[in-house]
Short mmCIF file of C-alpha atoms in Angstrom, two decimals:
data_model
loop_
_atom_site.label_atom_id
_atom_site.label_comp_id
_atom_site.label_asym_id
_atom_site.label_seq_id
_atom_site.Cartn_x
_atom_site.Cartn_y
_atom_site.Cartn_z
CA MET O 9 92.64 48.42 183.53
CA SER O 10 91.92 50.41 180.47
CA THR O 11 88.55 51.89 179.47
CA PRO O 12 86.46 49.34 177.70
CA VAL O 13 86.16 49.71 174.32
CA LEU O 14 83.40 47.08 173.65
CA PRO O 15 79.85 47.55 174.67
CA ALA O 16 79.56 46.17 178.24
CA GLU O 17 77.32 43.21 176.91
CA PHE O 18 80.38 41.60 175.87
CA ALA O 19 83.15 42.28 178.56
CA ASP O 20 84.23 39.09 178.23
CA LEU O 21 85.59 39.82 175.05
CA GLU O 22 87.17 43.15 176.42
CA GLN O 23 90.72 40.85 177.07
CA PHE O 24 90.97 40.40 172.93
CA ALA O 25 90.26 43.72 172.24
CA ALA O 26 93.72 45.76 172.62
CA ILE O 27 95.00 42.87 170.23
CA TRP O 28 92.17 42.57 167.60
CA CYS O 29 90.39 45.10 167.54
CA LEU O 30 91.92 46.70 164.37
CA PRO O 31 90.15 48.84 161.46
CA SER O 32 91.98 47.65 158.45
CA GLU O 33 92.04 44.36 156.68
CA THR O 34 96.16 44.73 156.55
CA GLU O 35 96.44 45.53 160.32
CA ARG O 36 94.48 42.05 160.96
CA TYR O 37 96.25 40.05 158.49
CA ASP O 38 99.74 40.78 159.98
CA GLN O 39 98.32 40.53 163.48
CA ARG O 40 97.17 36.79 162.10
CA LEU O 41 100.95 36.22 160.80
CA GLY O 42 102.39 37.62 164.22
CA SER O 43 100.31 35.62 166.40
CA THR O 44 100.82 32.05 167.84
CA MET O 45 98.38 29.28 167.19
CA SER O 46 97.47 28.87 170.84
CA ASP O 47 96.43 32.43 171.14
CA MET O 48 94.61 32.51 168.03
CA GLN O 49 92.53 29.42 169.23
CA ARG O 50 92.01 30.96 172.49
CA PHE O 51 90.25 33.87 170.95
CA TYR O 52 88.51 31.88 168.36
CA ASP O 53 86.88 29.70 170.97
CA ALA O 54 85.89 32.93 172.81
CA ILE O 55 84.50 35.17 169.94
CA THR O 56 82.76 32.14 167.86
CA ALA O 57 80.85 31.08 171.10
CA ARG O 58 79.70 34.86 171.08
CA ALA O 59 79.16 35.69 167.26
CA GLU O 60 75.70 35.49 167.06
CA ASP O 61 74.94 37.87 169.69
CA ALA O 62 77.49 39.98 168.54
CA LEU O 63 75.95 39.99 164.91
CA THR O 64 72.42 40.62 166.81
CA TYR O 65 73.88 43.40 168.60
CA CYS O 66 75.65 45.30 165.78
CA ASP O 67 72.31 44.85 163.44
CA LYS O 68 70.49 47.04 165.88
CA PHE O 69 72.19 49.99 164.25
CA SER O 70 72.50 51.49 160.70
CA ILE O 71 75.94 50.78 158.93
CA ASP O 72 76.36 54.42 158.65
CA GLU O 73 75.82 55.59 162.18
CA MET O 74 77.18 52.75 164.39
CA PRO O 75 78.40 54.11 167.70
CA GLU O 76 82.39 53.58 168.65
CA ASP O 77 81.93 50.22 170.68
CA ALA O 78 79.73 48.67 168.13
CA LYS O 79 82.50 49.35 165.34
CA ASN O 80 84.96 47.65 167.87
CA LEU O 81 82.79 44.92 168.15
CA MET O 82 82.53 44.69 164.16
CA TYR O 83 86.32 44.93 163.81
CA LEU O 84 86.89 41.89 166.31
CA LEU O 85 84.14 40.03 164.34
CA TYR O 86 86.25 40.75 161.19
CA SER O 87 89.47 39.29 162.99
CA MET O 88 87.30 36.54 163.85
CA ILE O 89 87.33 35.56 160.44
CA GLN O 90 90.89 36.20 159.83
CA VAL O 91 91.90 33.94 162.24
CA SER O 92 89.39 31.22 160.91
CA PHE O 93 91.66 30.17 158.63
CA PRO O 94 94.54 29.00 160.58
CA VAL O 95 92.35 27.60 162.92
CA GLU O 96 90.02 25.81 160.97
CA VAL O 97 92.17 24.57 158.01
CA TRP O 98 95.92 25.60 158.14
CA ARG O 99 96.96 24.70 161.61
CA GLN O 100 99.56 27.77 161.30
CA PRO O 101 99.10 31.28 160.73
CA ARG O 102 100.23 31.36 157.39
CA ILE O 103 98.50 29.51 154.36
CA PRO O 104 101.32 26.67 153.35
CA ASP O 105 103.51 27.54 150.63
CA THR O 106 102.38 31.20 150.19
CA GLY O 107 105.43 33.00 151.43
CA ALA O 108 106.52 34.58 148.25
CA ALA O 109 102.97 35.76 147.56
CA SER O 110 101.51 39.14 148.90
CA LEU O 111 98.04 40.55 148.06
CA THR O 112 97.83 43.50 149.99
CA CYS O 113 93.81 45.27 150.71
CA VAL O 114 94.17 48.86 149.42
CA LEU O 115 90.61 49.40 149.56
CA GLU O 116 87.96 48.25 151.73
CA PRO O 117 84.25 49.56 152.32
CA GLY O 118 84.22 51.81 155.48
CA LEU O 119 81.71 51.25 158.34
CA MET E 25 81.87 9.69 130.94
CA PRO E 26 81.52 13.74 130.76
CA ARG E 27 78.95 15.02 133.10
CA TRP E 28 78.55 17.70 130.38
CA PRO E 29 77.86 17.29 126.97
CA LYS E 30 80.71 18.17 124.58
CA PRO E 31 80.56 19.79 121.13
CA ALA E 32 79.77 17.52 118.05
CA GLU E 33 83.62 17.70 117.33
CA GLY E 34 84.05 15.76 120.61
CA SER E 35 85.75 18.21 122.45
CA TRP E 36 85.67 22.25 123.08
CA THR E 37 89.17 22.63 121.92
CA GLN E 38 88.33 21.10 118.43
CA HIS E 39 85.09 23.13 118.40
CA TYR E 40 87.55 25.81 117.45
CA PRO E 41 89.74 24.02 115.30
CA GLU E 42 92.38 26.91 114.97
CA LEU E 43 93.47 26.24 118.24
CA GLY E 44 94.96 22.71 117.32
CA THR E 45 95.34 20.36 120.05
CA ALA E 46 99.13 20.46 120.10
CA PRO E 47 101.41 20.58 123.42
CA MET E 48 102.41 24.35 123.73
CA SER E 49 105.46 26.58 123.91
CA TYR E 50 105.45 29.12 126.97
CA ASP E 51 108.69 31.15 125.20
CA ASP E 52 105.87 34.09 125.30
CA SER E 53 106.04 34.01 128.93
CA ILE E 54 109.70 34.04 129.25
CA SER E 55 111.16 35.93 126.43
CA PRO E 56 112.08 39.48 127.00
CA GLU E 57 112.02 40.03 123.50
CA PHE E 58 108.39 38.92 122.91
CA PHE E 59 107.52 41.36 126.15
CA GLU E 60 109.06 44.22 124.41
CA LEU E 61 106.86 43.48 120.98
CA GLU E 62 104.02 43.03 123.32
CA ARG E 63 104.25 46.72 124.33
CA ASP E 64 103.45 47.86 120.84
CA ALA E 65 101.60 45.19 119.35
CA ILE E 66 99.21 44.94 122.39
CA PHE E 67 99.48 47.58 125.32
CA LYS E 68 99.44 50.45 122.89
CA ARG E 69 96.62 48.91 120.55
CA ALA E 70 93.83 47.33 122.57
CA TRP E 71 91.13 48.72 124.49
CA LEU E 72 92.21 48.40 128.22
CA ASN E 73 90.14 48.78 131.16
CA VAL E 74 91.41 51.18 133.65
CA GLY E 75 88.51 51.78 136.33
CA ARG E 76 84.90 52.39 136.90
CA ILE E 77 82.62 55.28 136.79
CA GLU E 78 81.92 55.16 140.30
CA GLN E 79 85.69 56.23 140.67
CA LEU E 80 85.09 59.35 139.30
CA PRO E 81 82.11 60.62 140.90
CA ARG E 82 81.51 64.38 140.66
CA THR E 83 83.16 67.35 138.73
CA GLY E 84 86.96 67.46 138.90
CA SER E 85 87.23 63.80 140.51
CA TYR E 86 90.41 62.20 138.78
CA PHE E 87 92.77 59.35 139.24
CA THR E 88 96.05 58.43 137.53
CA ARG E 89 96.51 55.05 135.84
CA GLU E 90 100.22 53.52 135.59
CA ILE E 91 100.58 51.51 132.49
CA HIS E 92 103.97 50.33 132.71
CA ALA E 93 103.72 48.13 129.58
CA ALA E 94 103.13 51.00 127.44
CA HIS E 95 105.34 53.62 129.15
CA SER E 96 102.70 55.24 129.93
CA SER E 97 100.77 57.27 133.01
CA ILE E 98 97.07 58.47 132.29
CA ILE E 99 94.95 60.87 134.29
CA LEU E 100 90.99 59.92 134.11
CA VAL E 101 89.28 62.93 135.03
CA ARG E 102 85.47 63.85 135.00
CA ASP E 103 84.80 67.24 133.20
CA ARG E 104 82.40 69.80 134.06
CA ASP E 105 79.67 68.25 131.47
CA GLY E 106 79.63 64.82 133.06
CA SER E 107 81.92 63.07 130.25
CA VAL E 108 84.93 61.21 131.14
CA ASN E 109 88.51 62.78 129.64
CA ALA E 110 91.67 60.90 129.25
CA PHE E 111 94.96 62.41 129.13
CA HIS E 112 98.95 61.46 129.12
CA ASN E 113 100.08 62.45 132.60
CA ILE E 114 102.63 65.07 131.01
CA CYS E 115 103.28 68.72 131.14
CA ARG E 116 103.55 70.60 127.77
CA HIS E 117 106.27 72.61 129.21
CA ARG E 118 109.46 70.54 130.48
CA GLY E 119 107.94 66.79 130.27
CA ASN E 120 107.24 66.74 134.22
CA LYS E 121 104.89 64.19 135.49
CA LEU E 122 101.76 66.48 135.95
CA VAL E 123 99.64 64.73 138.87
CA TRP E 124 101.50 62.80 141.33
CA ASN E 125 101.63 62.73 145.15
CA GLU E 126 104.70 62.29 146.94
CA PHE E 127 106.04 59.51 144.90
CA PRO E 128 106.06 60.22 140.94
CA ARG E 129 105.89 56.43 140.23
CA GLU E 130 102.62 55.85 142.22
CA GLU E 131 99.20 56.31 141.23
CA THR E 132 97.19 59.17 143.00
CA ALA E 133 93.31 59.94 143.15
CA GLY E 134 91.59 63.12 144.21
CA THR E 135 89.37 66.17 143.30
CA CYS E 136 90.39 69.30 141.67
CA ARG E 137 89.24 72.25 139.66
CA GLN E 138 92.40 72.40 137.26
CA PHE E 139 95.91 70.63 137.32
CA THR E 140 98.90 72.54 138.21
CA CYS E 141 102.65 71.33 137.66
CA LYS E 142 104.61 71.13 140.52
CA TYR E 143 107.48 72.29 138.40
CA HIS E 144 106.89 75.74 136.88
CA GLY E 145 103.01 76.11 137.66
CA TRP E 146 101.54 75.44 134.11
CA ARG E 147 98.08 74.99 134.66
CA TYR E 148 95.19 73.01 132.59
CA GLY E 149 91.35 72.61 132.75
CA LEU E 150 89.41 69.81 133.33
CA ASP E 151 89.20 69.65 129.59
CA GLY E 152 92.91 69.56 129.00
CA SER E 153 93.33 72.95 127.54
CA LEU E 154 96.40 75.27 128.98
CA SER E 155 94.70 77.98 131.02
CA PHE E 156 98.22 79.46 132.62
CA VAL E 157 101.57 79.64 132.07
CA GLN E 158 104.27 81.43 134.17
CA GLN E 159 105.86 84.55 132.76
CA GLU E 160 104.45 83.61 129.69
CA SER E 161 105.78 86.81 127.98
CA GLU E 162 109.28 85.10 128.39
CA PHE E 163 108.12 82.46 125.52
CA PHE E 164 108.76 82.53 121.62
CA ASP E 165 105.40 82.04 119.78
CA LEU E 166 103.73 80.34 122.54
CA ASP E 167 100.27 79.18 121.23
CA LYS E 168 98.70 78.34 124.32
CA ASP E 169 95.42 77.15 122.20
CA ASN E 170 97.60 74.18 120.80
CA LEU E 171 99.36 73.07 123.90
CA GLY E 172 96.44 71.39 126.08
CA LEU E 173 97.22 67.98 127.47
CA ALA E 174 97.61 65.30 124.93
CA ARG E 175 94.69 63.37 124.84
CA VAL E 176 94.15 59.34 124.98
CA HIS E 177 91.16 57.77 123.39
CA CYS E 178 88.71 57.11 126.21
CA GLU E 179 85.41 55.27 126.08
CA VAL E 180 82.91 53.83 128.90
CA TRP E 181 81.07 50.75 128.12
CA SER E 182 78.65 49.44 131.24
CA GLY E 183 80.23 51.90 133.61
CA PHE E 184 83.96 50.34 132.86
CA ILE E 185 86.19 53.23 131.79
CA PHE E 186 88.51 51.95 128.75
CA VAL E 187 91.57 53.62 127.18
CA ASN E 188 93.06 52.99 123.75
CA LEU E 189 96.86 54.17 123.44
CA ALA E 190 96.92 54.04 119.54
CA ALA E 191 97.01 57.55 117.46
CA GLU E 192 93.79 56.49 115.68
CA PRO E 193 92.18 53.25 117.57
CA ARG E 194 91.37 50.33 115.04
CA GLN E 195 87.97 49.76 116.36
CA THR E 196 85.54 51.68 118.67
CA LEU E 197 85.23 50.15 122.01
CA ARG E 198 81.77 48.63 121.72
CA GLU E 199 83.38 46.89 118.02
CA PHE E 200 86.28 45.45 120.23
CA LEU E 201 84.64 43.88 122.87
CA GLY E 202 81.92 42.25 120.50
CA PRO E 203 78.71 40.10 121.02
CA MET E 204 79.85 38.13 123.45
CA VAL E 205 81.04 40.61 126.39
CA THR E 206 78.23 43.05 125.29
CA GLY E 207 75.87 40.37 126.08
CA LEU E 208 76.54 41.42 129.81
CA GLU E 209 74.90 44.69 129.16
CA GLY E 210 71.77 45.29 131.55
CA TYR E 211 74.08 43.72 134.36
CA PRO E 212 73.06 46.07 137.18
CA PHE E 213 76.97 47.08 137.83
CA ASP E 214 75.83 50.26 138.95
CA GLN E 215 74.32 48.83 141.99
CA LEU E 216 77.29 47.08 143.10
CA THR E 217 79.33 50.07 144.44
CA GLU E 218 80.63 48.57 147.88
CA ARG E 219 84.19 47.52 146.84
CA TYR E 220 87.12 45.99 148.00
CA THR E 221 90.47 46.41 146.36
CA TYR E 222 93.57 43.93 146.36
CA ARG E 223 96.91 44.38 144.59
CA ALA E 224 99.90 42.41 144.49
CA GLU E 225 103.35 42.56 142.64
CA VAL E 226 103.88 38.75 140.98
CA GLY E 227 106.71 37.56 139.82
CA ALA E 228 105.28 36.11 136.63
CA ASN E 229 104.67 36.82 133.05
CA TRP E 230 101.09 38.24 133.10
CA LYS E 231 99.30 35.57 131.12
CA LEU E 232 100.22 33.12 133.49
CA TYR E 233 98.19 34.85 136.00
CA LEU E 234 95.34 35.28 133.60
CA ASP E 235 96.02 31.33 133.07
CA ALA E 236 95.70 30.46 136.75
CA PHE E 237 92.30 31.98 136.75
CA GLN E 238 90.65 30.76 133.29
CA GLU E 239 90.57 27.38 134.43
CA PHE E 240 89.34 25.90 137.35
CA TYR E 241 90.58 22.30 136.71
CA HIS E 242 93.49 23.09 139.01
CA ALA E 243 90.92 24.03 142.36
CA PRO E 244 90.40 20.58 143.75
CA ILE E 245 94.19 20.03 143.88
CA LEU E 246 95.63 23.76 144.76
CA HIS E 247 92.93 24.97 146.92
CA GLY E 248 91.98 21.45 147.99
CA LYS E 249 93.02 22.08 151.87
CA GLN E 250 90.65 25.16 151.89
CA THR E 251 87.70 23.10 152.73
CA PRO E 252 86.99 20.20 155.21
CA ASP E 253 88.42 16.85 154.31
CA ASN E 254 85.51 15.15 153.31
CA PHE E 255 84.42 18.12 150.72
CA SER E 256 88.29 17.87 149.64
CA VAL E 257 88.07 14.05 148.61
CA ALA E 258 84.75 14.75 147.10
CA ALA E 259 85.75 17.48 145.11
CA GLN E 260 89.19 15.68 144.06
CA GLN E 261 87.49 12.39 142.91
CA ALA E 262 84.73 14.19 140.99
CA GLY E 263 87.41 16.67 139.31
CA PHE E 264 86.41 19.63 137.18
CA GLU E 265 84.53 20.02 134.37
CA ALA E 266 82.82 23.40 132.66
CA PRO E 267 79.31 23.36 130.86
CA HIS E 268 80.74 25.72 128.56
CA TYR E 269 83.33 27.43 127.20
CA GLN E 270 83.07 30.19 124.43
CA LEU E 271 85.30 32.45 122.36
CA ASP E 272 84.66 35.52 120.50
CA GLY E 273 87.52 37.22 118.57
CA PRO E 274 90.46 37.86 121.28
CA HIS E 275 87.98 37.41 124.03
CA ARG E 276 87.08 33.89 126.49
CA LEU E 277 84.41 32.77 128.77
CA VAL E 278 83.87 29.87 130.69
CA SER E 279 80.81 29.24 132.13
CA THR E 280 80.13 26.81 135.53
CA SER E 281 77.52 25.01 137.18
CA GLY E 282 77.13 26.33 140.89
CA VAL E 283 77.12 24.43 144.66
CA VAL E 284 74.58 25.22 146.77
CA THR E 285 76.88 25.60 150.11
CA TRP E 286 74.13 26.06 152.49
CA GLU E 287 72.05 22.71 150.99
CA LEU E 288 75.57 20.59 151.71
CA ASP E 289 76.08 18.31 154.56
CA ALA E 290 77.30 20.78 157.43
CA ALA E 291 80.12 18.61 157.69
CA MET E 292 81.27 19.58 154.60
CA ARG E 293 81.26 23.56 155.33
CA LYS E 294 83.95 25.19 157.42
CA PRO E 295 82.30 26.77 160.72
CA MET E 296 82.94 30.23 160.15
CA GLU E 297 80.72 29.97 156.57
CA ASP E 298 77.52 29.02 158.90
CA ILE E 299 78.47 31.95 161.56
CA THR E 300 78.76 34.46 158.49
CA ARG E 301 76.60 32.99 156.19
CA SER E 302 79.21 33.43 153.41
CA GLY E 303 82.28 31.76 152.03
CA LEU E 304 84.15 31.47 148.55
CA PHE E 305 81.00 31.50 146.54
CA GLY E 306 80.13 34.90 148.09
CA PRO E 307 77.12 35.70 150.69
CA TRP E 308 74.23 33.05 150.88
CA ASP E 309 71.43 35.89 151.50
CA VAL E 310 71.38 36.97 147.60
CA PRO E 311 70.33 40.31 146.82
CA ASP E 312 67.35 40.64 144.47
CA LEU E 313 69.01 42.03 141.41
CA GLY E 314 66.31 41.93 138.85
CA PRO E 315 66.56 40.20 135.68
CA MET E 316 70.23 38.85 134.41
CA PRO E 317 71.39 39.70 130.82
CA ALA E 318 70.72 37.42 127.80
CA GLY E 319 74.78 37.00 128.01
CA LEU E 320 74.86 35.33 131.26
CA ASN E 321 74.87 31.46 131.94
CA PRO E 322 75.02 30.72 128.16
CA ALA E 323 74.88 26.94 129.03
CA GLY E 324 71.48 27.58 130.98
CA CYS E 325 72.98 25.56 134.13
CA GLU E 326 70.58 25.09 137.35
CA PRO E 327 72.17 26.14 139.74
CA TRP E 328 74.39 28.12 137.79
CA GLY E 329 77.65 29.22 139.55
CA LEU E 330 79.36 31.74 137.78
CA ASP E 331 80.90 33.18 134.40
CA SER E 332 84.28 34.47 133.62
CA PHE E 333 84.47 36.39 131.00
CA GLN E 334 88.15 36.94 130.21
CA LEU E 335 88.50 40.51 127.88
CA TRP E 336 91.47 40.89 125.74
CA PRO E 337 94.04 41.44 126.83
CA ASN E 338 94.48 41.63 130.51
CA PHE E 339 90.70 42.31 131.99
CA THR E 340 88.54 39.69 133.50
CA ILE E 341 84.95 40.24 134.67
CA LEU E 342 83.63 37.46 136.63
CA ILE E 343 80.10 37.31 138.04
CA TRP E 344 78.91 34.99 140.76
CA SER E 345 75.11 33.55 140.68
CA GLY E 346 75.14 34.90 144.32
CA GLY E 347 74.68 38.90 143.36
CA TRP E 348 78.31 40.06 143.26
CA TYR E 349 81.25 40.41 140.82
CA LEU E 350 84.98 40.53 140.76
CA THR E 351 87.18 42.08 138.12
CA TYR E 352 90.95 41.23 137.57
CA GLN E 353 93.47 43.34 136.12
CA TYR E 354 96.97 42.18 134.83
CA TRP E 355 99.44 45.37 134.27
CA PRO E 356 103.04 43.82 133.35
CA THR E 357 105.99 45.60 134.41
CA SER E 358 108.55 43.17 132.67
CA HIS E 359 108.85 39.75 130.87
CA ASN E 360 108.39 38.14 134.10
CA THR E 361 106.35 40.46 136.47
CA HIS E 362 103.47 42.19 136.88
CA ILE E 363 101.13 43.76 139.10
CA PHE E 364 97.78 42.07 139.85
CA GLU E 365 94.36 43.68 140.70
CA GLY E 366 91.45 41.97 142.30
CA ASN E 367 88.23 44.18 142.69
CA LEU E 368 85.41 42.67 144.87
CA TYR E 369 81.92 44.66 143.87
CA PHE E 370 78.92 43.76 146.23
CA THR E 371 75.45 45.73 146.54
CA PRO E 372 76.50 48.47 149.72
CA ALA E 373 75.75 46.10 152.88
CA ARG E 374 72.37 47.45 154.09
CA THR E 375 72.92 45.76 157.58
CA PRO E 376 76.25 44.83 159.85
CA ARG E 377 75.16 41.16 159.19
CA ASP E 378 75.55 41.85 155.43
CA ARG E 379 79.10 43.55 156.13
CA VAL E 380 80.32 40.53 157.83
CA ALA E 381 79.29 38.14 155.50
CA HIS E 382 80.82 40.44 152.46
CA GLU E 383 84.15 40.69 154.66
CA MET E 384 84.23 36.65 154.59
CA ALA E 385 83.78 36.32 151.06
CA ALA E 386 86.74 39.12 150.80
CA VAL E 387 89.34 37.28 153.01
CA THR E 388 88.22 34.13 151.50
CA PHE E 389 89.15 35.41 148.02
CA LYS E 390 92.39 36.30 149.37
CA GLU E 391 93.35 32.91 151.02
CA TYR E 392 92.65 31.63 147.59
CA GLY E 393 94.42 34.41 145.37
CA LEU E 394 97.74 33.77 147.76
CA GLN E 395 97.82 30.32 146.50
CA ASP E 396 97.63 30.99 143.16
CA SER E 397 99.88 33.64 142.79
CA SER E 398 102.90 31.56 144.81
CA THR E 399 102.13 29.07 142.32
CA LEU E 400 102.87 31.05 139.47
CA GLU E 401 106.31 32.65 140.87
CA ALA E 402 107.26 28.80 140.99
CA THR E 403 106.01 28.26 137.30
CA GLN E 404 107.97 31.01 135.97
CA LEU E 405 111.26 30.02 137.42
CA MET E 406 110.78 26.76 136.02
CA LEU E 407 109.58 27.90 132.73
CA GLU E 408 112.39 30.17 132.72
CA SER E 409 115.23 27.14 133.04
CA ARG E 410 113.99 25.64 129.84
CA ALA E 411 114.79 22.31 130.71
CA VAL E 412 111.19 21.80 129.36
CA THR E 413 109.90 23.48 126.60
CA THR E 414 106.59 21.91 125.49
CA PHE E 415 103.51 21.58 127.71
CA GLN E 416 100.33 19.68 127.71
CA LEU E 417 97.12 21.37 127.81
CA ASN E 418 93.80 19.19 128.29
CA ASP E 419 89.94 20.58 127.40
CA GLN E 420 89.48 22.35 130.40
CA GLU E 421 92.36 24.37 129.91
CA ILE E 422 91.04 25.71 125.90
CA LEU E 423 91.08 29.08 127.30
CA LEU E 424 94.82 29.18 127.71
CA ARG E 425 95.75 28.00 124.33
CA HIS E 426 93.29 30.71 122.85
CA LEU E 427 94.96 33.40 125.24
CA HIS E 428 98.67 32.66 124.18
CA LYS E 429 97.52 32.18 120.40
CA VAL E 430 95.77 35.81 120.52
CA ALA E 431 99.03 37.28 122.10
CA ALA E 432 101.05 35.59 119.14
CA ASP E 433 98.78 36.57 116.35
CA TRP E 434 98.83 40.39 117.61
CA VAL E 435 102.19 40.35 117.77
CA GLY E 436 102.64 38.44 114.64
CA ASP E 437 100.42 41.00 112.96
CA TYR E 438 102.32 44.20 114.30
CA ARG E 439 105.58 42.60 113.31
CA ARG E 440 104.25 42.27 109.27
CA GLU E 441 103.11 45.36 109.22
CA ARG E 442 106.27 46.78 110.68
CA ALA E 443 108.31 44.80 108.25
CA GLU E 444 106.12 45.94 105.25
CA ALA E 445 106.35 49.80 106.52
CA GLN E 446 110.24 49.31 106.44
CA ARG E 447 110.06 48.02 102.77
#
């Protein structure tokens, strides 16, 4: 077992950290395209159940001074948003009929 | 029965009789010859937005902009006196591109005290003056005072940096923008500094992507499946009508009423919208930005949704009622390709929860944008077949009619002037 990257209170989400704690939108979107629906559904079910707790936990910190483990929890929340579209709407990783299109996030706010 | 009153003439389109109501040709979007004319007639004459003042935070901050349509690369730089200078990105010695990093075709940004050419080391100050020539004594009659960087006309309005590539612009930036656009003055653009930037290479003419975002009539259909079924069905049955369309010179505006997402039945929303308190219309917790400028919400809608200002030729400012805004830029690279850049601007997140709400709005924007972009490529392909050559536009598509008319007018004027000059 590798060293935990999330705060101890979120040990139940640690199993998803290696895959979904990704600091950039591009990495999260690529991970979504490369994931199966069943993997994303499992992650979605686990994190949405803890989302309010995670938001409350992260809110204890100033946005400019987040400890590493809280930052990782934020990345996990961003990935939750990313997988919500396949899970809640599309039933597939990609938006239907958008294979020819790309829209790359080249600048995003830091944490 | 229209939900919103239409002008006395019977329609928005007829309110502007110069537009006509005939079916339209899209020849201007599939013709390489027309695009070659647009380079000189439009992109070397109009004021072009190249960015925001926040991209030049201190003395020596710079960024470059590739303007393929005008065969130009521009350096924007903050001078010692705080002003913004724009220069052609070319060394006066042998014409090397002055500022680039690794890849000569890519844009770059940074901070410096002076610009040094990678080729033979000629140096230029932030004001463009030539300050150093390698082995100066080897040259013949070198007049360094007259070998500064070639200047590009540059003006700033409400923090937006514009350049004009004409030798002498026909109008100042303010004159060019006109009263409808300058009616946005006072909007606190300078407070909304948290920024996401998205870029795409799109296989369609630049005007077709403008078209996609200057009508919302397509939304219930193309984007119908983004929302829960009962919302989609309701939206499709209702269709789309905007309460206000306006034209001013070459610029356009559509204003729409709003949906208060959080007042909808929960079954109309996606679970993630409730978790993040955010979505397509932005974060539900709206920052207090103070009074809005007179030019916003011209129809006086309550609730108001958004105003989308299309600034000729290739720039859009879309202001949401929820206290954030978007900009779109469309940079042509050929008659059937362009680079799209979309920016989302928020007030800086005060808390991690705010930041998560911003992320939800940004990711949702991308979901919609990908659908729009893919459809455009399908449109371009079929327009180029020329199997059908005239196309029907309804009253909710008045801004499209105007954009293509303005493009035709500018190209027409340019052709006439060129013909007269050759006589």
